[in-house]
Tab-separated table of C-alpha atoms in Angstrom:
chain	number	residue	atom	x	y	z
A	1	UNK	CA	0.000	0.000	0.000
A	2	UNK	CA	1.036	3.583	-0.471
A	3	UNK	CA	3.625	4.897	1.980
A	4	UNK	CA	4.442	1.508	3.507
A	5	UNK	CA	7.561	1.912	5.654
A	6	UNK	CA	8.201	5.452	4.419
A	7	UNK	CA	8.334	7.914	7.337
A	8	UNK	CA	7.645	10.606	8.323
A	9	UNK	CA	4.325	10.969	6.454
A	10	UNK	CA	3.883	7.381	5.230
A	11	UNK	CA	0.805	7.464	2.949
A	12	UNK	CA	-2.960	7.142	2.612
A	13	UNK	CA	-3.012	4.017	4.795
A	14	UNK	CA	-1.592	6.107	7.626
A	15	UNK	CA	-4.021	8.925	6.809
A	16	UNK	CA	-7.002	6.617	7.307
A	17	UNK	CA	-5.526	5.223	10.531
A	18	UNK	CA	-4.745	8.731	11.799
A	19	UNK	CA	-8.321	9.875	11.192
A	20	UNK	CA	-9.503	6.988	13.356
A	21	UNK	CA	-7.043	8.153	16.010
A	22	UNK	CA	-8.223	11.781	15.886
A	23	UNK	CA	-11.961	11.098	15.795
A	24	UNK	CA	-11.755	8.552	18.601
A	25	UNK	CA	-9.798	10.765	20.995
A	26	UNK	CA	-10.985	14.329	20.307
A	27	UNK	CA	-14.417	15.995	20.554
A	28	UNK	CA	-16.270	16.183	17.249
A	29	UNK	CA	-15.904	19.981	17.099
A	30	UNK	CA	-12.097	19.645	17.107
A	31	UNK	CA	-11.785	17.126	14.275
A	32	UNK	CA	-11.135	19.787	11.627
A	33	UNK	CA	-9.394	22.325	13.904
A	34	UNK	CA	-5.624	22.722	14.045
A	35	UNK	CA	-4.258	22.292	17.590
A	36	UNK	CA	-1.420	20.749	19.554
A	37	UNK	CA	-3.453	17.527	19.668
A	38	UNK	CA	-4.487	17.666	16.009
A	39	UNK	CA	-1.742	18.815	13.649
A	40	UNK	CA	-3.551	19.390	10.350
A	41	UNK	CA	-0.230	19.294	8.502
A	42	UNK	CA	-0.025	15.614	9.442
A	43	UNK	CA	-2.908	14.093	7.464
A	44	UNK	CA	-5.557	16.485	8.763
A	45	UNK	CA	-9.141	15.516	7.946
A	46	UNK	CA	-10.100	16.879	4.527
A	47	UNK	CA	-13.248	14.911	3.717
A	48	UNK	CA	-16.860	15.699	4.731
A	49	UNK	CA	-18.400	14.732	8.092
A	50	UNK	CA	-19.756	11.340	6.996
A	51	UNK	CA	-16.192	10.167	6.333
A	52	UNK	CA	-15.248	11.415	9.800
A	53	UNK	CA	-18.122	9.480	11.388
A	54	UNK	CA	-17.033	6.359	9.499
A	55	UNK	CA	-13.483	6.863	10.812
A	56	UNK	CA	-14.897	7.281	14.322
A	57	UNK	CA	-16.840	4.008	14.068
A	58	UNK	CA	-13.784	2.123	12.788
A	59	UNK	CA	-11.642	3.783	15.454
A	60	UNK	CA	-13.987	2.668	18.222
A	61	UNK	CA	-13.748	-0.920	17.001
A	62	UNK	CA	-9.960	-0.581	16.771
A	63	UNK	CA	-9.709	0.778	20.328
A	64	UNK	CA	-11.802	-2.143	21.584
A	65	UNK	CA	-9.434	-4.638	19.935
A	66	UNK	CA	-6.185	-2.831	20.774
A	67	UNK	CA	-6.108	0.678	22.200
A	68	UNK	CA	-2.528	1.210	21.010
A	69	UNK	CA	-3.757	1.298	17.402
A	70	UNK	CA	-5.447	4.665	17.962
A	71	UNK	CA	-3.427	6.092	20.854
A	72	UNK	CA	-3.376	9.874	20.387
A	73	UNK	CA	-0.008	11.092	19.023
A	74	UNK	CA	1.605	7.787	20.044
A	75	UNK	CA	0.408	5.548	17.226
A	76	UNK	CA	1.777	7.423	14.222
A	77	UNK	CA	3.259	5.156	11.578
A	78	UNK	CA	1.832	1.999	13.154
A	79	UNK	CA	2.286	-0.908	10.715
A	80	UNK	CA	1.874	-4.092	12.723
A	81	UNK	CA	0.569	-7.224	11.011
A	82	UNK	CA	-2.561	-7.303	13.176
A	83	UNK	CA	-3.390	-3.688	12.410
A	84	UNK	CA	-2.875	-4.193	8.677
A	85	UNK	CA	-5.310	-7.089	8.855
A	86	UNK	CA	-7.830	-4.919	10.679
A	87	UNK	CA	-7.517	-2.118	8.124
A	88	UNK	CA	-7.966	-4.571	5.256
A	89	UNK	CA	-11.123	-5.875	6.899
A	90	UNK	CA	-12.546	-2.358	7.228
A	91	UNK	CA	-12.290	-1.836	3.449
A	92	UNK	CA	-13.773	-5.264	2.742
A	93	UNK	CA	-16.604	-4.510	5.163
A	94	UNK	CA	-17.336	-1.242	3.335
A	95	UNK	CA	-17.396	-3.157	0.054
A	96	UNK	CA	-19.747	-5.817	1.394
A	97	UNK	CA	-22.073	-3.448	3.252
A	98	UNK	CA	-22.330	-0.615	0.712
A	99	UNK	CA	-20.785	-1.099	-2.722
A	100	UNK	CA	-21.707	-4.729	-3.441
A	101	UNK	CA	-25.407	-4.398	-2.490
A	102	UNK	CA	-25.721	-1.084	-4.364
A	103	UNK	CA	-24.119	-2.579	-7.454
A	104	UNK	CA	-26.283	-5.711	-7.428
A	105	UNK	CA	-29.482	-3.765	-6.755
A	106	UNK	CA	-28.960	-1.122	-9.425
A	107	UNK	CA	-27.425	-3.203	-12.202
A	108	UNK	CA	-29.231	-6.532	-11.830
A	109	UNK	CA	-32.596	-5.686	-10.280
A	110	UNK	CA	-33.267	-2.138	-11.520
A	111	UNK	CA	-31.461	-1.744	-14.835
A	112	UNK	CA	-31.944	-5.461	-15.564
A	113	UNK	CA	-28.546	-5.776	-17.218
A	114	UNK	CA	-26.548	-8.944	-17.771
A	115	UNK	CA	-24.613	-10.426	-14.866
A	116	UNK	CA	-21.341	-9.737	-16.696
A	117	UNK	CA	-21.907	-6.005	-16.165
A	118	UNK	CA	-22.082	-6.349	-12.388
A	119	UNK	CA	-19.043	-8.635	-12.531
A	120	UNK	CA	-17.060	-6.008	-14.436
A	121	UNK	CA	-18.154	-3.299	-12.009
A	122	UNK	CA	-17.332	-5.297	-8.886
A	123	UNK	CA	-13.959	-6.307	-10.338
A	124	UNK	CA	-13.105	-2.794	-11.512
A	125	UNK	CA	-9.277	-2.764	-11.449
A	126	UNK	CA	-9.052	0.925	-10.633
A	127	UNK	CA	-11.378	0.737	-7.655
A	128	UNK	CA	-9.748	-2.406	-6.255
A	129	UNK	CA	-6.219	-1.009	-6.575
A	130	UNK	CA	-7.061	2.415	-5.145
A	131	UNK	CA	-9.185	1.182	-2.226
A	132	UNK	CA	-7.140	-1.888	-1.301
A	133	UNK	CA	-3.696	-0.742	-2.469
A	134	UNK	CA	-3.469	3.043	-2.430
A	135	UNK	CA	-5.852	2.575	0.508
A	136	UNK	CA	-9.078	4.507	0.657
A	137	UNK	CA	-12.833	3.945	0.991
A	138	UNK	CA	-14.083	5.183	-2.392
A	139	UNK	CA	-16.438	2.196	-2.447
A	140	UNK	CA	-18.711	3.974	0.054
A	141	UNK	CA	-19.324	7.198	-1.878
A	142	UNK	CA	-19.444	5.377	-5.223
A	143	UNK	CA	-21.815	2.763	-3.824
A	144	UNK	CA	-24.159	5.407	-2.431
A	145	UNK	CA	-24.162	7.255	-5.765
A	146	UNK	CA	-24.855	4.010	-7.633
A	147	UNK	CA	-27.726	3.244	-5.250
A	148	UNK	CA	-29.118	6.746	-5.838
A	149	UNK	CA	-29.064	6.063	-9.582
A	150	UNK	CA	-31.063	2.890	-9.010
A	151	UNK	CA	-33.600	4.804	-6.939
A	152	UNK	CA	-33.923	7.394	-9.715
A	153	UNK	CA	-34.666	4.553	-12.136
A	154	UNK	CA	-37.385	3.275	-9.786
A	155	UNK	CA	-38.767	6.846	-9.636
A	156	UNK	CA	-38.194	7.036	-5.882
A	157	UNK	CA	-36.857	10.533	-6.270
A	158	UNK	CA	-36.970	11.652	-2.638
A	159	UNK	CA	-34.985	8.628	-1.504
A	160	UNK	CA	-32.574	9.149	-4.397
A	161	UNK	CA	-31.977	12.721	-3.209
A	162	UNK	CA	-31.311	11.508	0.344
A	163	UNK	CA	-28.862	8.796	-0.721
A	164	UNK	CA	-26.984	11.037	-3.130
A	165	UNK	CA	-26.728	13.689	-0.399
A	166	UNK	CA	-25.094	11.037	1.787
A	167	UNK	CA	-22.623	10.322	-1.024
A	168	UNK	CA	-21.772	14.035	-1.191
A	169	UNK	CA	-21.313	14.105	2.572
A	170	UNK	CA	-18.924	11.170	2.419
A	171	UNK	CA	-16.631	12.518	-0.308
A	172	UNK	CA	-16.788	15.912	-1.945
A	173	UNK	CA	-15.639	14.292	-5.194
A	174	UNK	CA	-19.251	13.174	-5.644
A	175	UNK	CA	-19.832	16.767	-6.760
A	176	UNK	CA	-18.784	15.359	-10.139
A	177	UNK	CA	-22.311	13.887	-10.277
A	178	UNK	CA	-24.166	16.801	-8.684
A	179	UNK	CA	-25.046	18.606	-11.919
A	180	UNK	CA	-26.631	15.527	-13.580
A	181	UNK	CA	-28.643	14.738	-10.437
A	182	UNK	CA	-29.812	18.338	-10.100
A	183	UNK	CA	-30.738	18.677	-13.779
A	184	UNK	CA	-32.620	15.381	-13.868
A	185	UNK	CA	-34.549	15.996	-10.648
A	186	UNK	CA	-35.324	19.641	-11.429
A	187	UNK	CA	-36.184	18.778	-15.021
A	188	UNK	CA	-38.560	16.104	-13.729
A	189	UNK	CA	-40.208	18.732	-11.520
A	190	UNK	CA	-40.742	20.965	-14.549
A	191	UNK	CA	-42.311	18.103	-16.505
A	192	UNK	CA	-45.033	17.503	-13.907
A	193	UNK	CA	-48.510	18.251	-15.328
A	194	UNK	CA	-49.664	20.927	-12.871
A	195	UNK	CA	-48.035	23.752	-10.931
A	196	UNK	CA	-49.163	22.136	-7.696
A	197	UNK	CA	-47.411	18.862	-8.534
A	198	UNK	CA	-44.302	20.738	-9.704
A	199	UNK	CA	-44.134	22.682	-6.443
A	200	UNK	CA	-44.846	19.620	-4.301
A	201	UNK	CA	-41.972	17.622	-5.804
A	202	UNK	CA	-39.577	20.579	-5.735
A	203	UNK	CA	-40.282	21.359	-2.075
A	204	UNK	CA	-40.049	17.681	-1.189
A	205	UNK	CA	-36.639	17.323	-2.851
A	206	UNK	CA	-35.380	20.559	-1.302
A	207	UNK	CA	-36.602	19.505	2.119
A	208	UNK	CA	-34.990	16.053	2.169
A	209	UNK	CA	-31.669	17.391	0.841
A	210	UNK	CA	-31.555	20.159	3.461
A	211	UNK	CA	-32.551	17.730	6.211
A	212	UNK	CA	-29.864	15.218	5.205
A	213	UNK	CA	-27.160	17.884	5.157
A	214	UNK	CA	-28.403	19.293	8.474
A	215	UNK	CA	-28.120	15.893	10.163
A	216	UNK	CA	-24.628	15.250	8.764
A	217	UNK	CA	-23.351	18.718	9.662
A	218	UNK	CA	-25.248	19.117	12.951
A	219	UNK	CA	-22.154	19.315	15.228
A	220	UNK	CA	-20.785	22.243	13.201
A	221	UNK	CA	-23.849	24.332	12.385
A	222	UNK	CA	-24.188	26.234	15.660
A	223	UNK	CA	-21.030	28.257	14.966
A	224	UNK	CA	-20.061	29.852	11.614
A	225	UNK	CA	-16.413	29.427	12.506
A	226	UNK	CA	-16.790	25.656	12.755
A	227	UNK	CA	-18.543	24.973	9.464
A	228	UNK	CA	-16.382	27.499	7.620
A	229	UNK	CA	-13.293	25.669	8.859
A	230	UNK	CA	-14.716	22.384	7.584
A	231	UNK	CA	-15.349	23.986	4.180
A	232	UNK	CA	-11.791	25.324	4.080
A	233	UNK	CA	-10.515	21.809	4.708
A	234	UNK	CA	-12.752	20.352	1.996
A	235	UNK	CA	-11.866	22.909	-0.685
A	236	UNK	CA	-8.276	24.107	-0.167
A	237	UNK	CA	-6.990	26.495	-2.832
A	238	UNK	CA	-3.366	26.152	-1.795
A	239	UNK	CA	-2.961	22.614	-3.153
A	240	UNK	CA	-2.707	23.811	-6.729
A	241	UNK	CA	-4.472	23.244	-10.032
A	242	UNK	CA	-3.655	19.518	-10.186
A	243	UNK	CA	-1.616	16.916	-8.315
A	244	UNK	CA	1.433	15.165	-9.763
A	245	UNK	CA	1.035	14.318	-13.479
A	246	UNK	CA	-2.701	13.762	-13.748
A	247	UNK	CA	-4.241	12.965	-17.151
A	248	UNK	CA	-6.372	16.101	-17.505
A	249	UNK	CA	-6.330	19.174	-19.748
A	250	UNK	CA	-4.522	21.486	-17.311
A	251	UNK	CA	-1.597	19.113	-16.803
A	252	UNK	CA	-1.345	18.576	-20.559
A	253	UNK	CA	-1.540	22.312	-21.254
A	254	UNK	CA	1.135	22.998	-18.638
A	255	UNK	CA	3.678	21.316	-20.911
A	256	UNK	CA	3.364	24.351	-23.176
A	257	UNK	CA	2.147	27.080	-20.790
A	258	UNK	CA	3.420	27.086	-17.197
A	259	UNK	CA	0.066	27.965	-15.658
A	260	UNK	CA	1.110	27.598	-12.024
A	261	UNK	CA	3.968	30.062	-12.507
A	262	UNK	CA	2.001	32.639	-14.485
A	263	UNK	CA	-1.229	32.838	-12.487
A	264	UNK	CA	-2.283	32.821	-8.846
A	265	UNK	CA	-4.183	29.917	-7.310
A	266	UNK	CA	-7.320	32.072	-7.007
A	267	UNK	CA	-7.202	32.987	-10.711
A	268	UNK	CA	-6.660	29.390	-11.782
A	269	UNK	CA	-9.509	28.233	-9.530
A	270	UNK	CA	-11.881	30.815	-11.047
A	271	UNK	CA	-10.893	30.042	-14.640
A	272	UNK	CA	-11.043	26.276	-14.177
A	273	UNK	CA	-14.428	26.589	-12.470
A	274	UNK	CA	-15.826	28.652	-15.331
A	275	UNK	CA	-14.439	26.295	-17.983
A	276	UNK	CA	-15.830	23.297	-16.101
A	277	UNK	CA	-19.336	24.750	-15.784
A	278	UNK	CA	-19.459	25.856	-19.421
A	279	UNK	CA	-18.250	22.464	-20.632
A	280	UNK	CA	-20.644	20.559	-18.355
A	281	UNK	CA	-23.581	22.683	-19.518
A	282	UNK	CA	-23.417	21.113	-22.993
A	283	UNK	CA	-24.687	17.834	-21.568
A	284	UNK	CA	-26.546	19.237	-18.550
A	285	UNK	CA	-28.853	21.613	-20.436
A	286	UNK	CA	-29.970	18.791	-22.710
A	287	UNK	CA	-30.791	16.679	-19.637
A	288	UNK	CA	-32.638	19.560	-17.972
A	289	UNK	CA	-34.854	20.079	-21.017
A	290	UNK	CA	-35.344	16.375	-21.752
A	291	UNK	CA	-34.967	14.477	-18.447
A	292	UNK	CA	-35.006	10.810	-19.508
A	293	UNK	CA	-33.091	8.012	-17.747
A	294	UNK	CA	-30.860	7.387	-20.763
A	295	UNK	CA	-29.831	11.047	-20.873
A	296	UNK	CA	-29.261	10.937	-17.132
A	297	UNK	CA	-26.809	8.049	-17.555
A	298	UNK	CA	-24.953	9.765	-20.371
A	299	UNK	CA	-24.876	13.050	-18.472
A	300	UNK	CA	-23.363	11.296	-15.439
A	301	UNK	CA	-20.499	10.104	-17.602
A	302	UNK	CA	-20.142	13.354	-19.536
A	303	UNK	CA	-20.245	15.782	-16.608
A	304	UNK	CA	-18.023	13.709	-14.343
A	305	UNK	CA	-15.429	13.326	-17.097
A	306	UNK	CA	-15.613	17.058	-17.862
A	307	UNK	CA	-15.000	17.735	-14.157
A	308	UNK	CA	-11.966	15.446	-14.224
A	309	UNK	CA	-10.560	17.091	-17.341
A	310	UNK	CA	-11.240	20.726	-16.438
A	311	UNK	CA	-11.812	21.278	-12.708
A	312	UNK	CA	-9.459	22.555	-10.010
A	313	UNK	CA	-7.333	20.342	-7.766
A	314	UNK	CA	-7.727	17.038	-9.600
A	315	UNK	CA	-6.061	13.851	-8.349
A	316	UNK	CA	-5.318	10.792	-10.498
A	317	UNK	CA	-7.776	8.615	-8.608
A	318	UNK	CA	-10.777	10.850	-9.340
A	319	UNK	CA	-10.960	9.331	-12.828
A	320	UNK	CA	-12.714	6.451	-11.034
A	321	UNK	CA	-15.853	8.567	-10.785
A	322	UNK	CA	-16.698	8.966	-14.484
A	323	UNK	CA	-15.369	5.623	-15.600
A	324	UNK	CA	-17.109	3.450	-13.025
A	325	UNK	CA	-20.444	4.491	-14.467
A	326	UNK	CA	-19.185	4.241	-18.033
A	327	UNK	CA	-18.620	0.592	-17.159
A	328	UNK	CA	-21.729	-0.129	-15.130
A	329	UNK	CA	-24.402	1.906	-16.919
A	330	UNK	CA	-23.645	2.444	-20.571
A	331	UNK	CA	-23.584	-1.222	-21.548
A	332	UNK	CA	-27.349	-0.890	-21.972
A	333	UNK	CA	-26.708	1.084	-25.154
A	334	UNK	CA	-23.119	0.849	-26.280
A	335	UNK	CA	-21.054	-2.183	-25.208
A	336	UNK	CA	-17.862	-0.675	-26.600
A	337	UNK	CA	-17.853	1.775	-23.660
A	338	UNK	CA	-16.732	-1.088	-21.456
A	339	UNK	CA	-13.215	-0.916	-22.899
A	340	UNK	CA	-12.736	2.579	-21.469
A	341	UNK	CA	-12.155	1.037	-18.050
A	342	UNK	CA	-8.758	-0.071	-19.338
A	343	UNK	CA	-7.823	3.504	-20.254
A	344	UNK	CA	-8.659	4.502	-16.685
A	345	UNK	CA	-6.369	1.967	-15.092
A	346	UNK	CA	-3.561	2.828	-17.521
A	347	UNK	CA	-3.881	6.523	-16.628
A	348	UNK	CA	-3.135	5.724	-12.973
A	349	UNK	CA	-0.052	3.619	-13.743
A	350	UNK	CA	2.550	6.129	-12.415
A	351	UNK	CA	0.637	6.405	-9.123
A	352	UNK	CA	0.394	2.616	-8.850
A	353	UNK	CA	4.120	2.245	-9.586
A	354	UNK	CA	4.846	4.659	-6.758
A	355	UNK	CA	2.673	2.519	-4.468
A	356	UNK	CA	4.408	-0.740	-5.485
A	357	UNK	CA	1.265	-2.165	-7.090
A	358	UNK	CA	2.602	-3.211	-10.510
A	359	UNK	CA	1.989	-6.951	-10.005
A	360	UNK	CA	-1.699	-6.674	-8.971
A	361	UNK	CA	-2.090	-4.022	-11.682
A	362	UNK	CA	-1.006	-6.471	-14.406
A	363	UNK	CA	-3.129	-9.295	-12.981
A	364	UNK	CA	-6.292	-7.192	-12.759
A	365	UNK	CA	-5.820	-5.673	-16.230
A	366	UNK	CA	-5.528	-9.141	-17.795
A	367	UNK	CA	-8.607	-10.307	-15.878
A	368	UNK	CA	-10.510	-7.204	-16.966
A	369	UNK	CA	-9.635	-7.774	-20.635
A	370	UNK	CA	-11.003	-11.323	-20.406
A	371	UNK	CA	-14.304	-10.102	-18.950
A	372	UNK	CA	-14.555	-7.219	-21.437
A	373	UNK	CA	-14.342	-9.605	-24.369
A	374	UNK	CA	-16.867	-11.883	-22.704
A	375	UNK	CA	-19.174	-8.879	-22.402
A	376	UNK	CA	-18.717	-8.173	-26.099
A	377	UNK	CA	-19.626	-11.707	-27.063
A	378	UNK	CA	-22.761	-11.657	-24.892
A	379	UNK	CA	-24.101	-8.445	-26.409
A	380	UNK	CA	-22.749	-7.906	-29.918
A	381	UNK	CA	-19.874	-8.687	-32.229
A	382	UNK	CA	-17.386	-5.802	-32.356
A	383	UNK	CA	-16.658	-4.488	-35.831
A	384	UNK	CA	-13.221	-4.843	-37.382
A	385	UNK	CA	-12.637	-1.098	-36.971
A	386	UNK	CA	-13.461	-1.192	-33.253
A	387	UNK	CA	-11.188	-4.201	-32.762
A	388	UNK	CA	-8.278	-2.532	-34.586
A	389	UNK	CA	-8.687	0.761	-32.700
A	390	UNK	CA	-8.889	-1.090	-29.391
A	391	UNK	CA	-5.718	-3.051	-30.196
A	392	UNK	CA	-3.830	0.102	-31.208
A	393	UNK	CA	-4.970	1.961	-28.100
A	394	UNK	CA	-4.046	-0.801	-25.697
A	395	UNK	CA	-0.805	-1.460	-27.565
A	396	UNK	CA	0.220	2.147	-27.007
A	397	UNK	CA	-0.625	1.892	-23.309
A	398	UNK	CA	1.376	-1.329	-22.971
A	399	UNK	CA	4.392	0.213	-24.723
A	400	UNK	CA	4.337	3.284	-22.463
A	401	UNK	CA	4.003	1.120	-19.350
A	402	UNK	CA	6.924	-1.072	-20.426
A	403	UNK	CA	9.031	2.009	-21.142
A	404	UNK	CA	8.167	3.375	-17.694
A	405	UNK	CA	9.412	0.173	-16.058
A	406	UNK	CA	12.424	-0.623	-18.242
A	407	UNK	CA	13.846	2.652	-19.580
A	408	UNK	CA	15.368	5.131	-17.105
A	409	UNK	CA	14.275	8.718	-17.843
A	410	UNK	CA	16.812	11.293	-19.052
A	411	UNK	CA	18.338	13.385	-16.283
A	412	UNK	CA	16.982	16.540	-17.877
A	413	UNK	CA	13.426	15.153	-17.992
A	414	UNK	CA	12.932	12.950	-14.921
A	415	UNK	CA	9.121	13.005	-15.266
A	416	UNK	CA	8.965	12.183	-18.968
A	417	UNK	CA	7.283	8.780	-18.484
A	418	UNK	CA	4.565	10.168	-16.226
A	419	UNK	CA	3.938	13.072	-18.605
A	420	UNK	CA	3.692	10.809	-21.662
A	421	UNK	CA	1.228	8.630	-19.770
A	422	UNK	CA	-0.835	11.680	-18.787
A	423	UNK	CA	-0.946	13.142	-22.305
A	424	UNK	CA	-1.758	9.777	-23.916
A	425	UNK	CA	-4.542	9.055	-21.414
A	426	UNK	CA	-5.904	12.603	-21.631
A	427	UNK	CA	-6.225	12.195	-25.395
A	428	UNK	CA	-8.299	9.049	-24.862
A	429	UNK	CA	-10.586	10.805	-22.393
A	430	UNK	CA	-11.133	13.800	-24.688
A	431	UNK	CA	-12.097	11.505	-27.576
A	432	UNK	CA	-14.376	9.472	-25.313
A	433	UNK	CA	-16.199	12.448	-23.795
A	434	UNK	CA	-16.689	13.975	-27.249
A	435	UNK	CA	-18.172	10.696	-28.472
A	436	UNK	CA	-20.514	10.297	-25.492
A	437	UNK	CA	-21.743	13.883	-25.902
A	438	UNK	CA	-22.567	13.070	-29.508
A	439	UNK	CA	-24.402	9.917	-28.417
A	440	UNK	CA	-26.434	11.824	-25.825
A	441	UNK	CA	-27.724	14.237	-28.443
A	442	UNK	CA	-28.773	11.314	-30.654
A	443	UNK	CA	-31.062	9.864	-27.978
A	444	UNK	CA	-34.851	9.868	-28.429
A	445	UNK	CA	-36.973	11.924	-26.047
A	446	UNK	CA	-38.935	8.889	-24.823
A	447	UNK	CA	-37.886	6.425	-22.159
A	448	UNK	CA	-36.062	3.293	-23.224
A	449	UNK	CA	-37.363	-0.257	-23.121
A	450	UNK	CA	-35.974	-2.476	-20.405
A	451	UNK	CA	-33.452	-5.103	-21.509
A	452	UNK	CA	-33.986	-8.579	-20.168
A	453	UNK	CA	-31.301	-10.278	-18.156
A	454	UNK	CA	-29.336	-13.193	-19.555
């Protein structure tokens, strides 16, 4: 896992353990506050309250098993075998309690898709490697969002709003899906036959969203200083436009124009925000005016990928958000979308190399290719052109990965492999998001017919 045996900061594994330590030992109002007992420069909490409550629950279990695991300021860098086992179990428990049920419910029982789709989603290489290797709990926020999509399909809109609000309150990265959810729900309100029914649904949705946020943020709402501090932790401007060599437009553009040197963080945040909203509006406005489930699915992919490509402070792992749903939802219409999962995992290769995850990376990519081709055979025969393009694309990824592992970079350009990977992957994502925008605008205005399971 990331940071194993690498003091003084270690990595995300230590961050998750440290959050359990902080939330277990300090009052809830101090979780996001810098103090002598809570040094925010050492993995300070920077996710919403629901993540903090999850850390608290895991920390309580850890303290019951062995109090030394979460001893305040004494347990930093703990890497015992027993604690590693405990941490692994916490991720597996999150998978089993949230992500697996949400995936099975939405894909098999609501969307009525083939079992191979749920298999591909559950065995998503990117999610497995990031949650179990890089070490996080993305399965919780992604599972809640996937469950909310299923509830939208079942037309249980109030419950969908509640569940998606929980996803937002677990990880702020779920904002990638906020525009599609808002446009679909508000567009549905506007399509109601009478003004009374429009107002009833709108007030109902507004009420449940506000109530959900109020419950999650209750410990911080009585003082403006508290909730403002939480917001500052969730949306820090000082981290920069992007992290490392991420496969988005700003990192690619920085090869030609040194954006971070020329402009302030505030300017870059404003420009990236404007570009993101304008780009997302291409898909979102269509969904708002014609709120059908198919458009909703396409808009989820389009807007989340636009956010990854254009927004401020993007990390490599956030590509999981658009591509998970490209895998799990779009097979209903276009099976060839399934291959995009491979581009996602390739884009994170430098991060996975840094974490020492090359062996599981190769194993999961091979397994994913096998299931992708099985999915093809169960739905349609790929054309010769699609097969050739897929082979060329994956061949390029394989070559770049091999070069990264086998060829030392020139002294003058130590990051050349990571940059080539980022530019190559970014090109794939730009082509894909352009194609899915085109597909969205080709959709009929009526709802689709359910596809029977195989």
